[in-house]
mmCIF file of C-alpha atoms in Angstrom:
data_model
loop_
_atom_site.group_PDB
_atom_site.id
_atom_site.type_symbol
_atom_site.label_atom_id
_atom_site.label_comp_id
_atom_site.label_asym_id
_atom_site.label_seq_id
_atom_site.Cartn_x
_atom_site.Cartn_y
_atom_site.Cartn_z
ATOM 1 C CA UNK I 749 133.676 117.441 132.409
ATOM 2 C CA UNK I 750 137.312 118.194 132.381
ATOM 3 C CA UNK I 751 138.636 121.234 130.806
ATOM 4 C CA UNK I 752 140.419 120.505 127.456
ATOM 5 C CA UNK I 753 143.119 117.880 127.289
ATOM 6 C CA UNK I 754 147.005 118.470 126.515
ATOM 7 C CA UNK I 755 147.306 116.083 123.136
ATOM 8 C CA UNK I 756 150.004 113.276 123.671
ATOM 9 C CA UNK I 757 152.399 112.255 121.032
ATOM 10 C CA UNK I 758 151.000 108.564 121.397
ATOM 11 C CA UNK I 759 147.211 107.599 121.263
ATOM 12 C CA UNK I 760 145.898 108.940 124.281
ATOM 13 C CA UNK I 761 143.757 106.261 125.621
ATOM 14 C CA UNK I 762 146.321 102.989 124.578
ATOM 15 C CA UNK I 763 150.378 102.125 124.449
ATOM 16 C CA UNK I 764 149.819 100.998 120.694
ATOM 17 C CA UNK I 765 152.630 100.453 118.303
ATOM 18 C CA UNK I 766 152.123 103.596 116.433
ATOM 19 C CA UNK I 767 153.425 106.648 118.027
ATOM 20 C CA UNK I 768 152.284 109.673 115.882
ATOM 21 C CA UNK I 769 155.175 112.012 115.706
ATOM 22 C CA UNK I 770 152.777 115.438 115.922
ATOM 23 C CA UNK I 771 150.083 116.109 118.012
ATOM 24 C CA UNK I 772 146.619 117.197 116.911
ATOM 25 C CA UNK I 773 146.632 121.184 116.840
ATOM 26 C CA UNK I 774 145.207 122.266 119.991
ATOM 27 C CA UNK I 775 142.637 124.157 118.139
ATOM 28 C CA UNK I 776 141.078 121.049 116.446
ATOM 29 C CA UNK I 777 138.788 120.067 119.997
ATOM 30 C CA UNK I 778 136.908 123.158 120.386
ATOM 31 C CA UNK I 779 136.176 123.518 116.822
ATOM 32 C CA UNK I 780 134.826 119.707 116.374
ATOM 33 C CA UNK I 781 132.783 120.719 119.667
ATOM 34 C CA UNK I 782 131.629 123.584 118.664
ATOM 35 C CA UNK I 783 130.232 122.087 115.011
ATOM 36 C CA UNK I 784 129.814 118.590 116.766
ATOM 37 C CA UNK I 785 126.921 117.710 114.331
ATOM 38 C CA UNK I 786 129.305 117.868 111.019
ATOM 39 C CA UNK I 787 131.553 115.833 113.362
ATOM 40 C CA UNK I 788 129.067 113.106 113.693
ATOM 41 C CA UNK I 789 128.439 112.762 109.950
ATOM 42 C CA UNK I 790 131.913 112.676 109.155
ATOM 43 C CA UNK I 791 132.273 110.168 111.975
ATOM 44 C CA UNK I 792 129.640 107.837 110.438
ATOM 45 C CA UNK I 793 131.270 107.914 106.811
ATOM 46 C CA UNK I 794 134.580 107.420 108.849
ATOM 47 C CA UNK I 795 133.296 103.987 110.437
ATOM 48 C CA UNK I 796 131.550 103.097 107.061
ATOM 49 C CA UNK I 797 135.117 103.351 105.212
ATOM 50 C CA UNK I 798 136.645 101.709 107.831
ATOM 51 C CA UNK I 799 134.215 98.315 107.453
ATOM 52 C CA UNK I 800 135.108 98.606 103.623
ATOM 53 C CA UNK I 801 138.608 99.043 103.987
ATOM 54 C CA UNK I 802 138.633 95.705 106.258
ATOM 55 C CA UNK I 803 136.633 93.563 103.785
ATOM 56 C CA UNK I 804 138.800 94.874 101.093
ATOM 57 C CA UNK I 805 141.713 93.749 102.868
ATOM 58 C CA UNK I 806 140.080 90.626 103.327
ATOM 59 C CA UNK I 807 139.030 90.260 99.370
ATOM 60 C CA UNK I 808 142.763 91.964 98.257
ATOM 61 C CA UNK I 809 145.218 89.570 101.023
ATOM 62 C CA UNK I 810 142.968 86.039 101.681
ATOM 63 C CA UNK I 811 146.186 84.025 102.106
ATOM 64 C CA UNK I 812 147.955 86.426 104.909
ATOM 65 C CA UNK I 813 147.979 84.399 107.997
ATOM 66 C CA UNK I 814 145.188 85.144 110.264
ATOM 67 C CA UNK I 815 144.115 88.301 107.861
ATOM 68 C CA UNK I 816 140.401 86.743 106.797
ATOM 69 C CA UNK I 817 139.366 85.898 110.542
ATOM 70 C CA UNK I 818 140.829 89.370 111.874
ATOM 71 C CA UNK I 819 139.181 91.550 108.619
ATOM 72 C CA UNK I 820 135.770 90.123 109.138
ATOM 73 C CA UNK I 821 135.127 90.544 112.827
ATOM 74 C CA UNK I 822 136.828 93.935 112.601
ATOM 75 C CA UNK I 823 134.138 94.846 109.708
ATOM 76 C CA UNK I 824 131.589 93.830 111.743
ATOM 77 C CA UNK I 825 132.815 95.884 114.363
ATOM 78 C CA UNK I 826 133.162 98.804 112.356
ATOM 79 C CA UNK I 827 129.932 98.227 110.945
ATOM 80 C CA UNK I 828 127.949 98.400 114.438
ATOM 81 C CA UNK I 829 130.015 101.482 115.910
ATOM 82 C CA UNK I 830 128.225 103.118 112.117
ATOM 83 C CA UNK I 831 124.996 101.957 113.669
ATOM 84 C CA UNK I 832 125.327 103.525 116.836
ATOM 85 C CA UNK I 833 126.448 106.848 115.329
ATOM 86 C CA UNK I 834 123.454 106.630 112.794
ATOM 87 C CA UNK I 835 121.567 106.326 115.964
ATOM 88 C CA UNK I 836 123.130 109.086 117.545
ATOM 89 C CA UNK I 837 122.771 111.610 114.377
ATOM 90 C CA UNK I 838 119.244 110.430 114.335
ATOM 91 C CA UNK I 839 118.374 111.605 118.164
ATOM 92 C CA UNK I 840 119.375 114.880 117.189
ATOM 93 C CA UNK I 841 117.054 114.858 113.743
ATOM 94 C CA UNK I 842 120.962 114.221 111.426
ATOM 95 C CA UNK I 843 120.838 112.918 108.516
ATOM 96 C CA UNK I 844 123.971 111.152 106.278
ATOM 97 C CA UNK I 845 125.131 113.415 103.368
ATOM 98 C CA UNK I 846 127.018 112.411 100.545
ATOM 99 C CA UNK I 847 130.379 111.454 101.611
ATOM 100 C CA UNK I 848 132.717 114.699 100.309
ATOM 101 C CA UNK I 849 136.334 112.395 100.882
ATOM 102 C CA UNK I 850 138.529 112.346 103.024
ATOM 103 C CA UNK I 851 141.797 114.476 102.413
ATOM 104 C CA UNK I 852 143.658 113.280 104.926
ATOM 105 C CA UNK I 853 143.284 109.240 104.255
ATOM 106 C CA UNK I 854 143.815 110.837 100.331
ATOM 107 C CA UNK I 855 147.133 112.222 101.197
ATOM 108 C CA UNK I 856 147.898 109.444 103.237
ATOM 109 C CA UNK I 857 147.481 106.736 100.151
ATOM 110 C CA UNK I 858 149.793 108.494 97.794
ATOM 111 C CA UNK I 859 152.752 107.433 99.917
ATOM 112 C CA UNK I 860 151.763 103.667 99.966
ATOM 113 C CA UNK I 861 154.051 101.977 97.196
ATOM 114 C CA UNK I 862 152.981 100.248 94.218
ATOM 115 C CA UNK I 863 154.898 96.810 93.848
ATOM 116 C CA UNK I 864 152.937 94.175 95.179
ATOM 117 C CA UNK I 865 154.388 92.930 98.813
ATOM 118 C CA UNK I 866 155.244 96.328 99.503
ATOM 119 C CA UNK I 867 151.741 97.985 98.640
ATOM 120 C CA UNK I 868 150.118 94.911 100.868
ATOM 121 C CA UNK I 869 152.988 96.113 103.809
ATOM 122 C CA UNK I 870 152.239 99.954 103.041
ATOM 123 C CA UNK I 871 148.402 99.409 103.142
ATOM 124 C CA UNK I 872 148.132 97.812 106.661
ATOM 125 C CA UNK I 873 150.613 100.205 107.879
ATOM 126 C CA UNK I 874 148.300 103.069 106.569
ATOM 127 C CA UNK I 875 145.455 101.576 107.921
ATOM 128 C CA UNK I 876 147.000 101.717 111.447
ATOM 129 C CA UNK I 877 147.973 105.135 111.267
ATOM 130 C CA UNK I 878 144.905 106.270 110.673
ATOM 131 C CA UNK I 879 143.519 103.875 113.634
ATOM 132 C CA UNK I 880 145.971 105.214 115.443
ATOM 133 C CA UNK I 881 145.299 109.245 114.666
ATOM 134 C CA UNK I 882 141.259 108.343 115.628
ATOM 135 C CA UNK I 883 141.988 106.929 118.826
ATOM 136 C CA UNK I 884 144.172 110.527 119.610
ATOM 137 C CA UNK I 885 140.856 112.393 118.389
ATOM 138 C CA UNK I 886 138.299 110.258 120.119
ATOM 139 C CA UNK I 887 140.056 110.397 123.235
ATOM 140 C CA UNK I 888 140.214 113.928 122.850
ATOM 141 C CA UNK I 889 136.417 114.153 122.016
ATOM 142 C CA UNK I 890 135.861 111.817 125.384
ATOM 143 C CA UNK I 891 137.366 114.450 127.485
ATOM 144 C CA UNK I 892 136.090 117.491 126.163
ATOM 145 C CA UNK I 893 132.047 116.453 125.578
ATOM 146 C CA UNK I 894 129.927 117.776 128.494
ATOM 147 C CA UNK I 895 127.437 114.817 128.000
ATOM 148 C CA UNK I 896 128.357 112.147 130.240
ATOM 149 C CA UNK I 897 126.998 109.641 127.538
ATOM 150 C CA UNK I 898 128.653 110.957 125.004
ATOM 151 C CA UNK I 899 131.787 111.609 125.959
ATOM 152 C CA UNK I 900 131.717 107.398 127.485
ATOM 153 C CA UNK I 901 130.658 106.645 123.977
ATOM 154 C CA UNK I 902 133.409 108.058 122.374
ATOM 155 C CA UNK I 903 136.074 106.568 125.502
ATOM 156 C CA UNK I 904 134.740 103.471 124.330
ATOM 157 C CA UNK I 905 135.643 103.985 120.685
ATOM 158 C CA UNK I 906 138.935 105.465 121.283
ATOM 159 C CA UNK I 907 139.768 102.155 123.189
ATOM 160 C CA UNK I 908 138.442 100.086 119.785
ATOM 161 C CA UNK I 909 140.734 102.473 117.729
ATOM 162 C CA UNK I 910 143.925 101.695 119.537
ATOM 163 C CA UNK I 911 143.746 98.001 119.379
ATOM 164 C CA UNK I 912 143.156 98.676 115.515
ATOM 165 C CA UNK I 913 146.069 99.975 115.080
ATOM 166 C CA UNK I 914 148.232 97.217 116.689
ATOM 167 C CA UNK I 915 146.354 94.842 115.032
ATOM 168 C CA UNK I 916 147.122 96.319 111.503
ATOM 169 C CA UNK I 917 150.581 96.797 113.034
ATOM 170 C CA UNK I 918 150.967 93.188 113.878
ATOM 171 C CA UNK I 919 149.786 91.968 110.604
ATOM 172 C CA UNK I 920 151.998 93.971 108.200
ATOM 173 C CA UNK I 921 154.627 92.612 110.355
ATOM 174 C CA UNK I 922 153.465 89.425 109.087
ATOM 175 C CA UNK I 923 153.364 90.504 105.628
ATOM 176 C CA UNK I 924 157.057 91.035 106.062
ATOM 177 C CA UNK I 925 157.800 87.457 107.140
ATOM 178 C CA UNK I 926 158.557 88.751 110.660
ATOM 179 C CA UNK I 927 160.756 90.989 109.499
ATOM 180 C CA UNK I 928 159.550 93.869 112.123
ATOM 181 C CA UNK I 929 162.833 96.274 111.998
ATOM 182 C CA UNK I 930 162.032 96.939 108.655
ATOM 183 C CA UNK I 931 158.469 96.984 109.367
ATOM 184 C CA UNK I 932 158.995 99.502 111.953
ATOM 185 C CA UNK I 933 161.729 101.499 109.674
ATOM 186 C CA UNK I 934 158.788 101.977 107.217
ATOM 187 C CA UNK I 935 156.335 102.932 109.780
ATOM 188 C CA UNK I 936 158.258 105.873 110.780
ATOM 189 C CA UNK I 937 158.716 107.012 107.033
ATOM 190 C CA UNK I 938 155.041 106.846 106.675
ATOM 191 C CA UNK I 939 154.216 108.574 110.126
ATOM 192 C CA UNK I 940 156.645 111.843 108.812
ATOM 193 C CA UNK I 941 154.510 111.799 105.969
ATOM 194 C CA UNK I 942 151.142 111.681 108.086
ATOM 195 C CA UNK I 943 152.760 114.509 110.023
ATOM 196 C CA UNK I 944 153.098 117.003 106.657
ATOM 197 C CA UNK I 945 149.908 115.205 105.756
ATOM 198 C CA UNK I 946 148.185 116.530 108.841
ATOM 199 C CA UNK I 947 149.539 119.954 108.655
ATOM 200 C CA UNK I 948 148.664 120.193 104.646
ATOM 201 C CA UNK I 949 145.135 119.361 105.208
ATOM 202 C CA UNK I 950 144.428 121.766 108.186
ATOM 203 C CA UNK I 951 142.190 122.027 111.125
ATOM 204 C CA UNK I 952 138.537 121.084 110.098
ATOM 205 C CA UNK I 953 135.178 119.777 111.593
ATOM 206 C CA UNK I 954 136.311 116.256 110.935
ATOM 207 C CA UNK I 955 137.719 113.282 112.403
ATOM 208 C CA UNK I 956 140.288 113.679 110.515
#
């Protein structure tokens, strides 16, 4: 395939909402490629957290406006792209470890604040951040696997991840009665953070 892509500063396979203000370190692709395997678990525990985080939003925010319908065909969404990586790391003998966390959704989390409408704002806008940060590295992992399958697979994903994120987007715009300057105004707060966030955590054989 194509020799290794020049990261964007917005997702690379969408126009989404969220534009990340750093790139992914151009080292991160050829280390996830070269240890794709510990890729691939993360990735699974990844999708897993992501059909929990939906149905918590779902059991945390049931009177949001369109929240319940959205959060429980996105978990079920989330829940089959687990299944397809479990069959992937199964076709090349994988099995799923114990998950070790995730330091960058961690760091992430500690910025999200802790009265009530603001946590529920905070929390979606997290969520599409990191939606938005998977769909840069799964676009990046489309163009830089050698397997034709593969690297479709993971096109495919990458084009799941960025309507994620403007989904989350358009619902914590909600949250805020509509209120999407101030929406927006927080975003960017929280995206400087994921920046530092990104840089404290480091390059590793992760999605994130």
């Amino acid at each position: 395939m194509s020799s290794r892509p020049t990261p964007s500063r917005r997702p690379l396979s969408g126009a989404g909402p969220v534009i990340l203000h750093a790139p992914t370190d151009p080292g991160w692709l050829p280390l996830a490629l070269a240890h794709f395997d510990a890729v691939l678990v993360d990735h699974a525990h990844c999708e897993k957290k992501a059909a929990a985080n939906a149905l918590s939003m779902l059991q945390a925010y049931p009177d949001l406006p369109g929240l319940p319908s959205q959060m429980a065909r996105l978990a079920r969404e989330e829940s089959a792209h687990l299944a397809r990586v479990l069959d992937l790391m199964a076709a090349r003998g994988l099995t799923l470890t114990k998950d070790a966390g995730d330091p960058y959704a961690q760091g992430l989390q500690k910025h999200v604040r802790t009265p009530a409408l603001e946590r529920r704002v905070d929390r979606l806008l997290v969520a599409a951040i990191i939606e938005a940060r998977s769909c840069e590295r799964l676009s990046l992992l489309a163009e830089g696997l050698t397997d034709p399958a593969l690297a479709r697979f993971y096109g495919e994903l990458a084009q799941s991840e960025d309507g994620h994120q403007s989904l989350f987007h358009r619902l914590a715009v909600t949250a805020s009665n509509g209120d999407e300057a101030a929406v927006d105004a927080r975003l960017q707060h929280l995206l400087a953070q994921e920046s530092q966030v990104l840089a404290s955590v480091g390059l590793r054989a992760a999605i994130h």
